[in-house]
CSV table of C-alpha atoms in Angstrom, one decimal:
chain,number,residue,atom,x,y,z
A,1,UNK,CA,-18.7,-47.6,27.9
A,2,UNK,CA,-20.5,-44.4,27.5
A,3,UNK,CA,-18.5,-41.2,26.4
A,4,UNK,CA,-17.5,-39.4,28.8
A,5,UNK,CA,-18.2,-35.2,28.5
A,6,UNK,CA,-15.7,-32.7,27.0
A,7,UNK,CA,-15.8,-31.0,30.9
A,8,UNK,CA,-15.1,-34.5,32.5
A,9,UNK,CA,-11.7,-34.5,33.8
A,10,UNK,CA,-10.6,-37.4,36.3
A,11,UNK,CA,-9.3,-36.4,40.1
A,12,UNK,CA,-6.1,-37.2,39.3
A,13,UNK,CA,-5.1,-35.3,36.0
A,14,UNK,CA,-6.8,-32.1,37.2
A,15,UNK,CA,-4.1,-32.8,40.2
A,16,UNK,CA,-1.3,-33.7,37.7
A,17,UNK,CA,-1.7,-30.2,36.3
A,18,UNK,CA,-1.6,-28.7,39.8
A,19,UNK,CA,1.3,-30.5,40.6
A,20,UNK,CA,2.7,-29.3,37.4
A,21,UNK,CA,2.1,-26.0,37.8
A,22,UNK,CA,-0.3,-25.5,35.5
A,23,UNK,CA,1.9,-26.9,32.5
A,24,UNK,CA,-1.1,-29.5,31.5
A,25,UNK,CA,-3.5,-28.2,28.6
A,26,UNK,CA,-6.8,-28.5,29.4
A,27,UNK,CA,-9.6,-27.7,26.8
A,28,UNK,CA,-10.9,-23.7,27.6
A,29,UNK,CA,-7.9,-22.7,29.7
A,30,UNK,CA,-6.3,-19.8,28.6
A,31,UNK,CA,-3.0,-19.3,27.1
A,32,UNK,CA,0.1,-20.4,28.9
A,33,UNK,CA,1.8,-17.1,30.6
A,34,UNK,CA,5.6,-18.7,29.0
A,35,UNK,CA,4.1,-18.6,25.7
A,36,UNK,CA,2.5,-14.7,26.3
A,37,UNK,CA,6.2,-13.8,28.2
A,38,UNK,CA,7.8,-15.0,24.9
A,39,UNK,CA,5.4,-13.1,22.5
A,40,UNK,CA,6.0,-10.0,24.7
A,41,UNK,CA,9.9,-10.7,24.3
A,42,UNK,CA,10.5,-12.3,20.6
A,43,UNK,CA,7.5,-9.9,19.1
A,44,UNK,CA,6.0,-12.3,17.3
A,45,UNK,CA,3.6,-15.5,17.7
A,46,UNK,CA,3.0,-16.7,14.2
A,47,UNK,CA,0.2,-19.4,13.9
A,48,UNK,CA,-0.1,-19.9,18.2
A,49,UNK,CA,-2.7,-20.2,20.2
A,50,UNK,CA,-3.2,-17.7,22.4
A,51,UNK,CA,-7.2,-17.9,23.0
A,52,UNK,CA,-8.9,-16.8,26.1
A,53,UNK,CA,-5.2,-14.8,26.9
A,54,UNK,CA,-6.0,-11.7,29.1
A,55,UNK,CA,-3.9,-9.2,27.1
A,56,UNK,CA,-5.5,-5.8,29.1
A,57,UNK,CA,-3.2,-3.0,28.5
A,58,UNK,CA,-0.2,-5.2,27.0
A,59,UNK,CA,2.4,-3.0,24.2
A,60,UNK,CA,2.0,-5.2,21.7
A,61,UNK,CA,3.0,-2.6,18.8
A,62,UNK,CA,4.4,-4.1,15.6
A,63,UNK,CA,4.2,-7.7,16.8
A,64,UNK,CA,3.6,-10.1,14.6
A,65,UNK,CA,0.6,-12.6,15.3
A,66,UNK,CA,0.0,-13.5,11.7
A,67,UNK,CA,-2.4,-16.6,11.5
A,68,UNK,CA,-2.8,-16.7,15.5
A,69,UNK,CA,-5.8,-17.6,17.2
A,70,UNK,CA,-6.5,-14.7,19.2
A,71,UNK,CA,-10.5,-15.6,20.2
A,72,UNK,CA,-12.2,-14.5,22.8
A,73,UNK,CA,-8.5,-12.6,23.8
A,74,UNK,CA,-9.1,-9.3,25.9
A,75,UNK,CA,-7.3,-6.8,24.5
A,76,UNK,CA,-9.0,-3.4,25.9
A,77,UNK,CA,-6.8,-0.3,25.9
A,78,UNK,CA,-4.0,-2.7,24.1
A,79,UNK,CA,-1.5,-1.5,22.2
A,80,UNK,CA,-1.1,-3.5,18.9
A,81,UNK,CA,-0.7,-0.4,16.6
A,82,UNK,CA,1.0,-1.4,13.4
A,83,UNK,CA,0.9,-5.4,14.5
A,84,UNK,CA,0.5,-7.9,11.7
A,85,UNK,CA,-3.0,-10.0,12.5
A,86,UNK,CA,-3.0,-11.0,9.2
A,87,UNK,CA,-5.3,-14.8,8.6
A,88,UNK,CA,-6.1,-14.3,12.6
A,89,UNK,CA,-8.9,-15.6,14.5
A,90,UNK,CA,-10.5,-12.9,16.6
A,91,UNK,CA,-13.6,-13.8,17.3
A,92,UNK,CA,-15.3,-13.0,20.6
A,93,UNK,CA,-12.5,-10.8,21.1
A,94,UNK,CA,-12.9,-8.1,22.9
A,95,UNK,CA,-10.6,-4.7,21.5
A,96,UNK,CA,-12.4,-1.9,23.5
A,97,UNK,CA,-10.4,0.8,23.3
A,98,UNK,CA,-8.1,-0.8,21.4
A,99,UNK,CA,-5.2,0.7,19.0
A,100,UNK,CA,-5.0,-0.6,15.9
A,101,UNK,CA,-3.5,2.1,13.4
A,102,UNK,CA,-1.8,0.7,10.8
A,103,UNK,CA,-2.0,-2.9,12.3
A,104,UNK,CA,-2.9,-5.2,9.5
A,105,UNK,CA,-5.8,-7.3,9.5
A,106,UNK,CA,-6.1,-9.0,6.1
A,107,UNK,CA,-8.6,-11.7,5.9
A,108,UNK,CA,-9.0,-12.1,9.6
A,109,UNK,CA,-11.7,-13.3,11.8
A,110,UNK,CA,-13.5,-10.8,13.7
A,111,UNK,CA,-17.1,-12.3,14.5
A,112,UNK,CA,-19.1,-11.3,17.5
A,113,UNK,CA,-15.7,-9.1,18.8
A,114,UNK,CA,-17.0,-6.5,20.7
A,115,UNK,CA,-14.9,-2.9,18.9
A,116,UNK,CA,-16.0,-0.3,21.2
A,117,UNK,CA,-13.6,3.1,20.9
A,118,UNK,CA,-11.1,0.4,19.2
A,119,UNK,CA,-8.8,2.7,16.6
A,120,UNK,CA,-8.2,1.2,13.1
A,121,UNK,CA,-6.8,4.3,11.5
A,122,UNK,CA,-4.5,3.8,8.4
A,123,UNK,CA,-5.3,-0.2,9.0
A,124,UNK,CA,-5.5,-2.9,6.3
A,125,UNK,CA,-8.1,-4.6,5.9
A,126,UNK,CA,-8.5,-6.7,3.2
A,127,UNK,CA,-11.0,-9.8,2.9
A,128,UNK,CA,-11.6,-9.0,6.6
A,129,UNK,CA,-14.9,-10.4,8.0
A,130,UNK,CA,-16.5,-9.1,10.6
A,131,UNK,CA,-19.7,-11.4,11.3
A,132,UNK,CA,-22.3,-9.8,14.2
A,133,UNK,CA,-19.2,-7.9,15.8
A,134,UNK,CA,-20.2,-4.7,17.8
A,135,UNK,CA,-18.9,-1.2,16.8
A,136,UNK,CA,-19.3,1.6,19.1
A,137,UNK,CA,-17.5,4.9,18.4
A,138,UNK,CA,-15.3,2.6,16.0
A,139,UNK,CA,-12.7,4.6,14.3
A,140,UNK,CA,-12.1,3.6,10.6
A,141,UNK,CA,-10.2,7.3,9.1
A,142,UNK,CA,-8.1,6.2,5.7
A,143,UNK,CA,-8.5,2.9,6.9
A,144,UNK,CA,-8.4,0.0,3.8
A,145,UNK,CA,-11.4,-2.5,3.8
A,146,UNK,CA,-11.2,-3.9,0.0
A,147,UNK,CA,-13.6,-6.5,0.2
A,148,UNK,CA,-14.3,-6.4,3.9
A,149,UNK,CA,-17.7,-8.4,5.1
A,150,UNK,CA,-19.3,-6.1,7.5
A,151,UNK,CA,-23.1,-7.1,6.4
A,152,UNK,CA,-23.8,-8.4,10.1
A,153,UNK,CA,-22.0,-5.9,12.0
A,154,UNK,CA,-24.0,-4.1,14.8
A,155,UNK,CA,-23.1,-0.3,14.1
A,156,UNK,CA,-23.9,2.0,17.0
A,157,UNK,CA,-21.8,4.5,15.5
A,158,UNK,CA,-18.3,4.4,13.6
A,159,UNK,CA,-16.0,7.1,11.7
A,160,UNK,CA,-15.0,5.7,8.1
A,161,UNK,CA,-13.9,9.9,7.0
A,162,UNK,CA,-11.7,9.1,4.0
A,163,UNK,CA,-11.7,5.0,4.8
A,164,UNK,CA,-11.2,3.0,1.5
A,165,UNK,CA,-14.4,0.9,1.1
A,166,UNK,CA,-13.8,-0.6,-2.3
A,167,UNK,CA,-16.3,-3.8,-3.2
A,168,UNK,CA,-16.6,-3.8,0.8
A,169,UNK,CA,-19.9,-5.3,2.2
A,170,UNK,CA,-21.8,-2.9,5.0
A,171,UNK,CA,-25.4,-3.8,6.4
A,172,UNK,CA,-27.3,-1.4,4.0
A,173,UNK,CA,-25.5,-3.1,1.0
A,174,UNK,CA,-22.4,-3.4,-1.2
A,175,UNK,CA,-20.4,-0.5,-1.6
A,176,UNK,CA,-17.9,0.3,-4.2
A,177,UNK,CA,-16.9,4.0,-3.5
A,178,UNK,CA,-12.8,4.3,-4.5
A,179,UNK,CA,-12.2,1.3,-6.2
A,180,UNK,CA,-9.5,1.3,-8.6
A,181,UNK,CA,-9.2,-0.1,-11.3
């Protein structure tokens, strides 16, 4: 029997799920609106899976999403200012517009997220790796990137006045400006 493809779903699960009202998993379907509704409402997701959500314009300040994977979320003009993202996976995200001050972002995920006008003022970032993500009038001021991985990063333009860059990685090299020992 050959295998069949990852996309291949049979008539009558895909009408199971219908019938269900959308309560059936399918691979590449976004995250299930009771599990966003309860995020919203507890302030927290540790470790879920909220991948693919559309999160446009949600206040998610000070919610805790610590180990979550958040890729390919949208989050533009979101509100997730002093949220823990701590061990998150955010790639493909998109944070346009974004605020992120004092969110906390250590050693999360952030490749090929597009970071367009996204805010990480006063933000942690420690071990953070930001692998081929896109930063477009990026604000990094007293923002804390110890050890951050931004050798691949596609800078159009980004602010980092008074940002912490200690043993940080940046496209033209290591940098080790305000480390202390």
């Amino acid at each position: 029997m050959g295998q069949l493809s990852d996309k291949f779903y049979p008539l009558g699960v895909v009408l199971l799920g219908i019938t269900l009202g959308g309560a059936l998993s399918l691979p590449g379907q976004a995250a299930d609106a009771d599990l966003i509704e309860k995020m919203v409402r507890d302030r927290s997701c540790i470790n879920c899976d909220l991948s693919g959500a559309d999160l446009r314009r949600y206040d998610l300040s000070g919610v805790n999403l610590a180990g979550a994977d958040l890729s390919d979320v949208n989050f533009f003009q979101t509100d997730l200012s002093g949220a823990d993202l701590s061990r998150t996976d955010l790639s493909y995200a998109y944070l346009g517009e974004t605020n992120l001050q004092r969110a906390i972002l250590n050693s999360a995920e952030l490749h090929r997220a597009n970071l367009t006008r996204a805010d990480f003022t006063d933000a942690y970032l420690f071990d953070t790796v930001f692998g081929e993500a896109y930063m477009e009038e990026t604000v990094f001021v007293r923002a804390v990137l110890q050890r951050a991985d931004m050798g691949d990063v596609v800078f159009t333009s980004a602010d980092f006045s008074e940002a912490v860059l200690c043993n940080a990685i940046l496209p033209y090299g290591d940098y080790r400006y305000q480390c202390r020992e």
